[in-house]
Coordinates of C-alpha atoms in Angstrom, one line a residue:
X1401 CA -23.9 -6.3 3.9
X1402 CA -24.4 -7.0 7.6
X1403 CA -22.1 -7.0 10.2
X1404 CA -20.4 -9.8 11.2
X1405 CA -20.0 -12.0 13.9
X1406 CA -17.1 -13.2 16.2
X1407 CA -14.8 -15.1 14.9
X1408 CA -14.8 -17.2 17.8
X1409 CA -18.2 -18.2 17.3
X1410 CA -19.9 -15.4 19.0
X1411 CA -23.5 -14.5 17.4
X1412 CA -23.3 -10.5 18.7
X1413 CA -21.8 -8.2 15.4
X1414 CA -18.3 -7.7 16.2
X1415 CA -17.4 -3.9 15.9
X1416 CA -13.9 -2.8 14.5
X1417 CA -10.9 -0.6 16.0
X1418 CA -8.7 0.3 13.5
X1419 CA -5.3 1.5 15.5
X1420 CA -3.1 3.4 13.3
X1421 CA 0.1 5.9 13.5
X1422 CA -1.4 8.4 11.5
X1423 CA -4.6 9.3 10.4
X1424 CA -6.2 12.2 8.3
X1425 CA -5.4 15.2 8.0
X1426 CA -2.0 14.0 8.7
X1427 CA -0.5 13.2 5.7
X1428 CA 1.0 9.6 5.0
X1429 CA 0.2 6.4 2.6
X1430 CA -0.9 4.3 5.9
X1431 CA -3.3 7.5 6.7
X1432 CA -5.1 7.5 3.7
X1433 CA -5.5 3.9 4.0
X1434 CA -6.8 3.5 7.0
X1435 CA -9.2 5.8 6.3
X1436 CA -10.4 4.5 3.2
X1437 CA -10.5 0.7 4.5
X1438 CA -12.9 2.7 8.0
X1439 CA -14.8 4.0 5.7
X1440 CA -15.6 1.6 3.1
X1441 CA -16.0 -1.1 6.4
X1442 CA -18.5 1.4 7.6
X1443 CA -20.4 1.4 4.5
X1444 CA -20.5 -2.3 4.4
X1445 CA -22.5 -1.9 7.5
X1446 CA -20.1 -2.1 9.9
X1447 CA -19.4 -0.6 13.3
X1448 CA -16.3 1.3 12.9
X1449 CA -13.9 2.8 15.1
X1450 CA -10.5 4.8 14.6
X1451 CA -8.0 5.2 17.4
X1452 CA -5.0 7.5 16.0
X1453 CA -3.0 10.1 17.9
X1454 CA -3.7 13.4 18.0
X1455 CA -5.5 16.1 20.2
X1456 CA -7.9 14.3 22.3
X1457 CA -11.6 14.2 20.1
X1458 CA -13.9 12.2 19.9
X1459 CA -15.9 12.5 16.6
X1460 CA -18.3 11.0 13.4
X1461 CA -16.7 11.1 10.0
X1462 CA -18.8 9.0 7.1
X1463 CA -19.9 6.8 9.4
X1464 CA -16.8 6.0 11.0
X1465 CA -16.2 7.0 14.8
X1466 CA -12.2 9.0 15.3
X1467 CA -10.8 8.7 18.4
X1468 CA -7.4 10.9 19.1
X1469 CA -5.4 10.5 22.2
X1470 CA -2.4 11.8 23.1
X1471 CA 0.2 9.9 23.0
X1472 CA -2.0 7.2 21.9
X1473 CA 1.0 4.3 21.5
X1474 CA 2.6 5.7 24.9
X1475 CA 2.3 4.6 28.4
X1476 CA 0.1 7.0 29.4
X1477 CA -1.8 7.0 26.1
X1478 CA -2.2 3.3 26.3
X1479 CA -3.7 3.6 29.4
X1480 CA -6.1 5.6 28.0
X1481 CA -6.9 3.7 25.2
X1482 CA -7.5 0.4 27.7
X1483 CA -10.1 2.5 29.6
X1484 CA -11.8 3.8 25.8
X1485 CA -12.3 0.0 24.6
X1486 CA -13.3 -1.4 27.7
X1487 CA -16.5 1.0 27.3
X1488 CA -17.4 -0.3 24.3
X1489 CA -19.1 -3.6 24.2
X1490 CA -17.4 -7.1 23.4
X1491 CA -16.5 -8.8 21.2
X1492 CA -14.3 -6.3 19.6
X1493 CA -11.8 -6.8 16.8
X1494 CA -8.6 -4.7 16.6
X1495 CA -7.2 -4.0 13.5
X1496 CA -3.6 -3.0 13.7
X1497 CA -1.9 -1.1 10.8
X1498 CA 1.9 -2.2 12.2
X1499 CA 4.3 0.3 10.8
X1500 CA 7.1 0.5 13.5
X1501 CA 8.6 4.0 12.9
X1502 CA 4.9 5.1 13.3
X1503 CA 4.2 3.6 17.3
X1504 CA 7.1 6.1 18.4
X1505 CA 10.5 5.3 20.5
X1506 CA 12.2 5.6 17.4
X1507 CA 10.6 2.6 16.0
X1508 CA 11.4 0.4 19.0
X1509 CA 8.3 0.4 20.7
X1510 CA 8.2 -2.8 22.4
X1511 CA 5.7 -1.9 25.4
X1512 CA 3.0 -1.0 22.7
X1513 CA 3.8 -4.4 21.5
X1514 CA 3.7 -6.1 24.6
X1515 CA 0.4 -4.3 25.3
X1516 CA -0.9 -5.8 21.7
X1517 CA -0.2 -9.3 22.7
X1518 CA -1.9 -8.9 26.1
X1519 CA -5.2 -8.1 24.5
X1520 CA -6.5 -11.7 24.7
X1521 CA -10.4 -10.2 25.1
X1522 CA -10.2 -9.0 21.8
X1523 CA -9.6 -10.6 18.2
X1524 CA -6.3 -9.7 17.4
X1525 CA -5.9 -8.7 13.2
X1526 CA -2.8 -7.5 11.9
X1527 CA -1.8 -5.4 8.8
X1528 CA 2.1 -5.5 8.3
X1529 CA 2.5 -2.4 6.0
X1530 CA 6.6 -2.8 6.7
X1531 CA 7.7 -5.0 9.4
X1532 CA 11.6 -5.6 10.1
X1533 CA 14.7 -2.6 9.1
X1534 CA 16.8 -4.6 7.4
X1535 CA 20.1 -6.5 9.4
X1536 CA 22.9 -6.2 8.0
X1537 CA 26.5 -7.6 9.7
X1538 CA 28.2 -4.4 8.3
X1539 CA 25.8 -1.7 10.3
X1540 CA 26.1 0.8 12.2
X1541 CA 25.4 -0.8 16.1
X1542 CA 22.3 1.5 16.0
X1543 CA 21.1 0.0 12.9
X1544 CA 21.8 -3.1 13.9
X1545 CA 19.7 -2.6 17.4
X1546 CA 16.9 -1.4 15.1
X1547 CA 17.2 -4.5 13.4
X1548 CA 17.1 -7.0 16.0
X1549 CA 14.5 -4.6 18.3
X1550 CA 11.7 -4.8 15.3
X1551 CA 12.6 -8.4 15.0
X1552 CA 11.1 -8.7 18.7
X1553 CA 8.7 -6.6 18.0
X1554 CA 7.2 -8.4 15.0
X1555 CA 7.0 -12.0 17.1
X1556 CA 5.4 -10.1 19.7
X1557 CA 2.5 -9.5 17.5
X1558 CA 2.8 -11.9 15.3
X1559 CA 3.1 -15.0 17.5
X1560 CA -0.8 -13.8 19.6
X1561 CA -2.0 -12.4 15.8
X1562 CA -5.6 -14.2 15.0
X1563 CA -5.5 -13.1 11.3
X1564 CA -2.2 -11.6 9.9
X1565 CA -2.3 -9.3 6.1
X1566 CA 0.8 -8.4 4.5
X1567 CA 1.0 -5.4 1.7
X1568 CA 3.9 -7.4 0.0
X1569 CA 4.6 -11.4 0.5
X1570 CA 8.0 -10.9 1.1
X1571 CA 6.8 -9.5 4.5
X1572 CA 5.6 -13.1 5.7
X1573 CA 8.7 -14.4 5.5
X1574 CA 9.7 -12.3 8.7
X1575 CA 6.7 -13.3 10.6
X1576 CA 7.0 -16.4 13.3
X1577 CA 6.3 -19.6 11.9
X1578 CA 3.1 -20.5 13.2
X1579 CA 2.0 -17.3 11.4
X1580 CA 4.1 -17.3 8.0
X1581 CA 1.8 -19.4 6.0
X1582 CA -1.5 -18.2 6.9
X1583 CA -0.6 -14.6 6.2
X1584 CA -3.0 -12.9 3.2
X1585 CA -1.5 -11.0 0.7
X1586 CA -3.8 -7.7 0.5
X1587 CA -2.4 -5.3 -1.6
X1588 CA -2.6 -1.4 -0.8
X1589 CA -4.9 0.2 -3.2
X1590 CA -4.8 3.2 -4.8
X1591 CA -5.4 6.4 -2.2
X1592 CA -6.5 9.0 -4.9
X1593 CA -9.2 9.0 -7.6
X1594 CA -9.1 6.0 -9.9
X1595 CA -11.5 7.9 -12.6
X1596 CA -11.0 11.7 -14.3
X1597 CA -13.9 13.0 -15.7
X1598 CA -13.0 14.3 -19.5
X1599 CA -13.2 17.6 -18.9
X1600 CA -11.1 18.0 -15.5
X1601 CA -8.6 15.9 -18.0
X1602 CA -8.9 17.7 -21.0
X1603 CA -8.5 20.9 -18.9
X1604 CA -5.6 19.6 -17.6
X1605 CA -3.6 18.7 -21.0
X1606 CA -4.5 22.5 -21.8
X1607 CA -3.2 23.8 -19.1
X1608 CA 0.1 21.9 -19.6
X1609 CA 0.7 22.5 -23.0
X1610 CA 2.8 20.1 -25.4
X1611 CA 4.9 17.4 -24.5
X1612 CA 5.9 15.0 -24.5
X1613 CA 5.2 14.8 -21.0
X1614 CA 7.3 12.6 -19.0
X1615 CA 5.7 12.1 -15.2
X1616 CA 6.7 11.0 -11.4
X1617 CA 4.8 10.8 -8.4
X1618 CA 7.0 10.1 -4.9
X1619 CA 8.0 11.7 -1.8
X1620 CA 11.4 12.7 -3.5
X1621 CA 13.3 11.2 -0.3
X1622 CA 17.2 11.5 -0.2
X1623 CA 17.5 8.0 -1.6
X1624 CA 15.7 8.5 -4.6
X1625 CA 16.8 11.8 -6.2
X1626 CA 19.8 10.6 -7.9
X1627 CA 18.2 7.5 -9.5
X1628 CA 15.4 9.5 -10.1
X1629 CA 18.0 12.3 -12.2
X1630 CA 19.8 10.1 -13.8
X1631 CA 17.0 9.0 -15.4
X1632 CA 14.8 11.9 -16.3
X1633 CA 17.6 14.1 -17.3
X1634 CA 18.9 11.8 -20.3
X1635 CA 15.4 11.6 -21.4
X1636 CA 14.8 15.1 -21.7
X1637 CA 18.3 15.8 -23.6
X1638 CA 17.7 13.3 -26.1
X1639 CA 14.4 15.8 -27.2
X1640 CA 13.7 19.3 -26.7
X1641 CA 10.0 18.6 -27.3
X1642 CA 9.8 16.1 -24.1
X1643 CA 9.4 17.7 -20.2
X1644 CA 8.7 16.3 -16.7
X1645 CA 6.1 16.8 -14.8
X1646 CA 7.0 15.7 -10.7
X1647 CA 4.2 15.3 -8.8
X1648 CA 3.7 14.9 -5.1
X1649 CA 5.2 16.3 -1.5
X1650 CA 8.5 17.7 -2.1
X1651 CA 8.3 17.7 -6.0
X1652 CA 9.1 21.4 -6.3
X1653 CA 12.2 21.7 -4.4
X1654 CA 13.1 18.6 -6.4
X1655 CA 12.6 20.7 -9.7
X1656 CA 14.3 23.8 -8.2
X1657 CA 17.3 21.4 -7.5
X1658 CA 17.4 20.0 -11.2
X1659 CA 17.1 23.1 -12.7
X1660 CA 19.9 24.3 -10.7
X1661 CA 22.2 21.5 -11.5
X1662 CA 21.0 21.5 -15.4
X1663 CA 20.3 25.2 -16.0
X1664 CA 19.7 24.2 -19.9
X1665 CA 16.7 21.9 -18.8
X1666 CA 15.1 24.1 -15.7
X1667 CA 12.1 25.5 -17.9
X1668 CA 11.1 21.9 -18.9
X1669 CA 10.6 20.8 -15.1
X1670 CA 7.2 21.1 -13.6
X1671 CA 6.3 20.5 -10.5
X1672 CA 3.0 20.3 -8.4
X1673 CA 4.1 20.1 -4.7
X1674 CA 0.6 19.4 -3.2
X1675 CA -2.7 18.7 -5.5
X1676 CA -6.2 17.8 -3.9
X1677 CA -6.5 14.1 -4.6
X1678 CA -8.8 14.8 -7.9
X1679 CA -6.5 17.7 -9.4
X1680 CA -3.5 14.7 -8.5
X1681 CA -5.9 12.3 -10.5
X1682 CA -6.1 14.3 -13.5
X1683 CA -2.4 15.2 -13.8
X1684 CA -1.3 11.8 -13.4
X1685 CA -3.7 10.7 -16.3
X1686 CA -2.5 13.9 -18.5
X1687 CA 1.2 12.4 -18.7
X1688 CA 2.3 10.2 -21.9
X1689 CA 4.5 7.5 -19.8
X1690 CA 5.3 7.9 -15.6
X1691 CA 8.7 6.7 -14.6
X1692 CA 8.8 5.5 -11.7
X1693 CA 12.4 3.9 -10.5
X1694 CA 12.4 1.9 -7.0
X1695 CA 16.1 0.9 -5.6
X1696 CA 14.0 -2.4 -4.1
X1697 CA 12.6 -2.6 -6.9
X1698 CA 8.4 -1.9 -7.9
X1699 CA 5.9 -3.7 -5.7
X1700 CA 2.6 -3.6 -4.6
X1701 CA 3.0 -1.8 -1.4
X1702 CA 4.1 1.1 -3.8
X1703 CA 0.9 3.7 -3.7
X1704 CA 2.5 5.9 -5.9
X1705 CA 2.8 3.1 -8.6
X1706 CA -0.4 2.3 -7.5
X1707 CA -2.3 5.2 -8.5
X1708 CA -1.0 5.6 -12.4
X1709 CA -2.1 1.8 -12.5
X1710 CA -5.2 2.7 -11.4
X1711 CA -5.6 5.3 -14.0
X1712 CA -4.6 2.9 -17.1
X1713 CA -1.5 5.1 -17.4
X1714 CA 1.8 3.7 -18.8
X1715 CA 4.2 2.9 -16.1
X1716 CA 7.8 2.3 -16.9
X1717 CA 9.9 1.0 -13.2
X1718 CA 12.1 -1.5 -12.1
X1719 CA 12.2 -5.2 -11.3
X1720 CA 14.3 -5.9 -7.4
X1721 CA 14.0 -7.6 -4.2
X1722 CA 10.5 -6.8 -3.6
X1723 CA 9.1 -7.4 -6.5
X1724 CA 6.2 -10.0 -6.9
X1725 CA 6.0 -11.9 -9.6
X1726 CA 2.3 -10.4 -10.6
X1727 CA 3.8 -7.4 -12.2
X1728 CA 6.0 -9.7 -14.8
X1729 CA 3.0 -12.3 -15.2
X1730 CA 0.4 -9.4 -15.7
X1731 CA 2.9 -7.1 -18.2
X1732 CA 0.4 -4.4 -16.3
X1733 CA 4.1 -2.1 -16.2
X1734 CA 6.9 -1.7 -18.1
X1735 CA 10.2 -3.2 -16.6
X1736 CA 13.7 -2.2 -16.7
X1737 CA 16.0 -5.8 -15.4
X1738 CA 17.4 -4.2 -12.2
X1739 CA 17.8 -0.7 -10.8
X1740 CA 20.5 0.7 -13.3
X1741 CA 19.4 4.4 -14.5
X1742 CA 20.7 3.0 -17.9
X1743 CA 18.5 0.5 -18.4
X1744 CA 15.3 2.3 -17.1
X1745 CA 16.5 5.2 -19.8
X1746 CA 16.6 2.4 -22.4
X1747 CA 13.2 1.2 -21.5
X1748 CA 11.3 4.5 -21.4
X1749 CA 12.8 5.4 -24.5
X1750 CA 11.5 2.5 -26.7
X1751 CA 7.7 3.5 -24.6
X1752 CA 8.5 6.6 -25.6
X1753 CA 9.0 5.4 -29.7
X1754 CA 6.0 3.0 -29.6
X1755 CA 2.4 5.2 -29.1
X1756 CA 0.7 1.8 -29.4
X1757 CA 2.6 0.0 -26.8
X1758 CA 2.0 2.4 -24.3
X1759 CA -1.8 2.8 -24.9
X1760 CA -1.9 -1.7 -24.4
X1761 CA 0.2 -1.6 -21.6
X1762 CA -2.3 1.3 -19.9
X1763 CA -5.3 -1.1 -20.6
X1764 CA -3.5 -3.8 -18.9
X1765 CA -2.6 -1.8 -16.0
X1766 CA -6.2 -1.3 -15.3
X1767 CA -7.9 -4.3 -15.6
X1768 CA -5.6 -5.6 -13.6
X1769 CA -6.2 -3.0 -10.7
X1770 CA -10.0 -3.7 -11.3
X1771 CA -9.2 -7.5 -10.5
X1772 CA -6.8 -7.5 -8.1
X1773 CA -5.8 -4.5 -6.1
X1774 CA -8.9 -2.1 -5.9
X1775 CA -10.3 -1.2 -2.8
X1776 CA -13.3 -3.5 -3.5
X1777 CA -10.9 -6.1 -2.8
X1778 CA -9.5 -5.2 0.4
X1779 CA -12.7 -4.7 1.4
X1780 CA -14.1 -8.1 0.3
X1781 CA -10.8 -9.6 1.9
X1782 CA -11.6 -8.3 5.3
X1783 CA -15.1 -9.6 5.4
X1784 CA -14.6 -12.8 4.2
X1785 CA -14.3 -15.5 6.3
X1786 CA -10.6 -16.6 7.1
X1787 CA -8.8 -18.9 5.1

């Protein structure tokens, strides 16, 4: 596939510049996918460029062209990064992956904004992995100056946005009006391995041993550990045979933690605190039923959800604010009515009863992954022409 032109009706290929928070090897769901969208844009034949902070390089990686600066989303960084674009030819087409915490000033970075909406030379494209912190009258005032602070910050961008691509639809309905309806919903695929070859899996289930094996991925964030327990610790009491396997960034302080608080379980938590994305592959497809509880609920922005779909593997979660109605249309997971630890319990343990049921509901998560949330799709999103 060739590159292609302006939007605007300019002939010359257009070349991109992703700006992003975080970018490998920083660690981060936006930094893996910003890397695979660069590289997959690259391989489509497209000029590519990366602007992330970082120590100030310049460098090729798989065809895509890093830039780090300092401070990039800074003053001084951003007055950096005006001088680097203007040496590269028009037109140009920046491709913004808007997380606020991730532009600095403690997630109230209106100049980098501000700067955004200035850039009328360039196409203007927006990703809006989260947008707004929620407002609520009953705040703290700092919370409630986050609030109204990303609210700003979201018009700023949104209102000059050319094309505008939310990971969830909910997010549109926070954008300015001129802007709401013409937002894309372009899911956030999978940033590990969708295939395990049979023997990196089989080696795998040996290693483990018998189960059954209950699994998590996450981050294992403050919020989450005690809807997370009061799960997986009636599961295991209600069989000796069954363990947990917790995988991802902070998983084994997690476990250490449980086995603390539940001395009688401790030897049937495992944890892997920090797997190379194929070893993370073929320990997520070695588990008999991932649980995966969400306090807003599952949705598609969820890349830990994302990558046991991905793999077929049966996912029990929960339904909430944020969740679209794909996942109840689709039956691809299993879900629990609400965000009650009861009711999540109740629904793993029939998975757990039914072999059969698990095994149709796997097949079902990966077709639809394959039709609707693989990185093909992103990819053919971004190239098509707008809607």
């Amino acid at each position: 596939m060739t590159s292609s032109g302006d939007a605007r009706g300019d002939d010359r290929p257009v070349s991109w510049h992703l700006l992003t928070g975080e970018y490998p090897p920083q660690p981060g769901g936006v930094s893996d996918y910003s890397r695979l969208v660069a590289q997959s844009l690259a391989r489509a034949g497209q000029q590519v460029h990366v602007w992330a902070p970082g120590d100030l390089e310049v460098r090729e990686e798989h065809g895509v062209t890093l830039h780090r600066i300092p401070g990039l989303f800074t003053p001084p960084g951003l007055v950096r990064l005006t001088r680097a674009l203007s040496h590269h030819p028009a037109p140009r087409r920046l491709l913004l992956q808007y997380v606020p915490h991730a532009f600095g000033l403690k997630a109230m970075n209106v100049p980098f904004c501000a700067w955004f909406a200035a850039r009328r030379q360039d196409e203007r494209w927006v990703f809006f992995h989260e947008i707004v912190y929620p407002w609520s009258l009953s705040a703290a005032p700092r919370h409630q100056l986050l609030a109204g602070v990303t609210r700003v910050m979201a018009r700023l961008v949104g209102e000059v946005a050319d094309r505008a691509f939310v990971s969830i639809p909910s997010w549109a309905e926070h954008l300015p009006s001129r802007l709401r309806h013409r937002a894309e919903w372009c899911p956030v695929p999978s940033n590990i391995p969708t295939e395990v070859p049979a023997a990196s899996l089989a080696a795998t289930q040996a290693a483990l041993g018998a189960g059954p094996w209950l699994g998590h991925f996450g981050t294992y964030g403050s919020h989450l550990r005690g809807p997370l327990a009061a799960v997986l610790v009636p599961l295991l009491r209600a069989d000796g045979q069954r363990k947990a396997l917790l995988l991802g960034r902070g998983s084994q302080g997690f476990a250490q933690e449980l086995g603390a608080r539940h001395p009688e379980l401790a030897s049937r938590f495992q944890s892997r605190d920090a797997l190379a994305p194929e070893d993370l592959a073929a320990h997520l497809a070695a588990v008999d039923l991932l649980v995966q509880p969400y306090l807003d609920g599952v949705s598609s922005r969820r890349s830990t959800t994302m990558a046991g779909v991905a793999l077929g593997r049966p996912v029990a979660t929960q339904t909430g604010h944020l969740t679209e109605p794909i996942w109840r249309e689709s039956g691809a997971v299993a879900l629990a009515e609400g965000t009650t630890p009861e009711a999540l319990v109740a629904l793993s343990e029939r998975l757990l009863s039914q072999p059969e049921e698990r095994a149709a509901l796997g097949a079902r998560a990966a077709r639809l992954y394959r039709e609707r949330f693989a990185l093909e799709r992103t990819v053919e999103t971004l190239l098509r022409t707008p809607p």
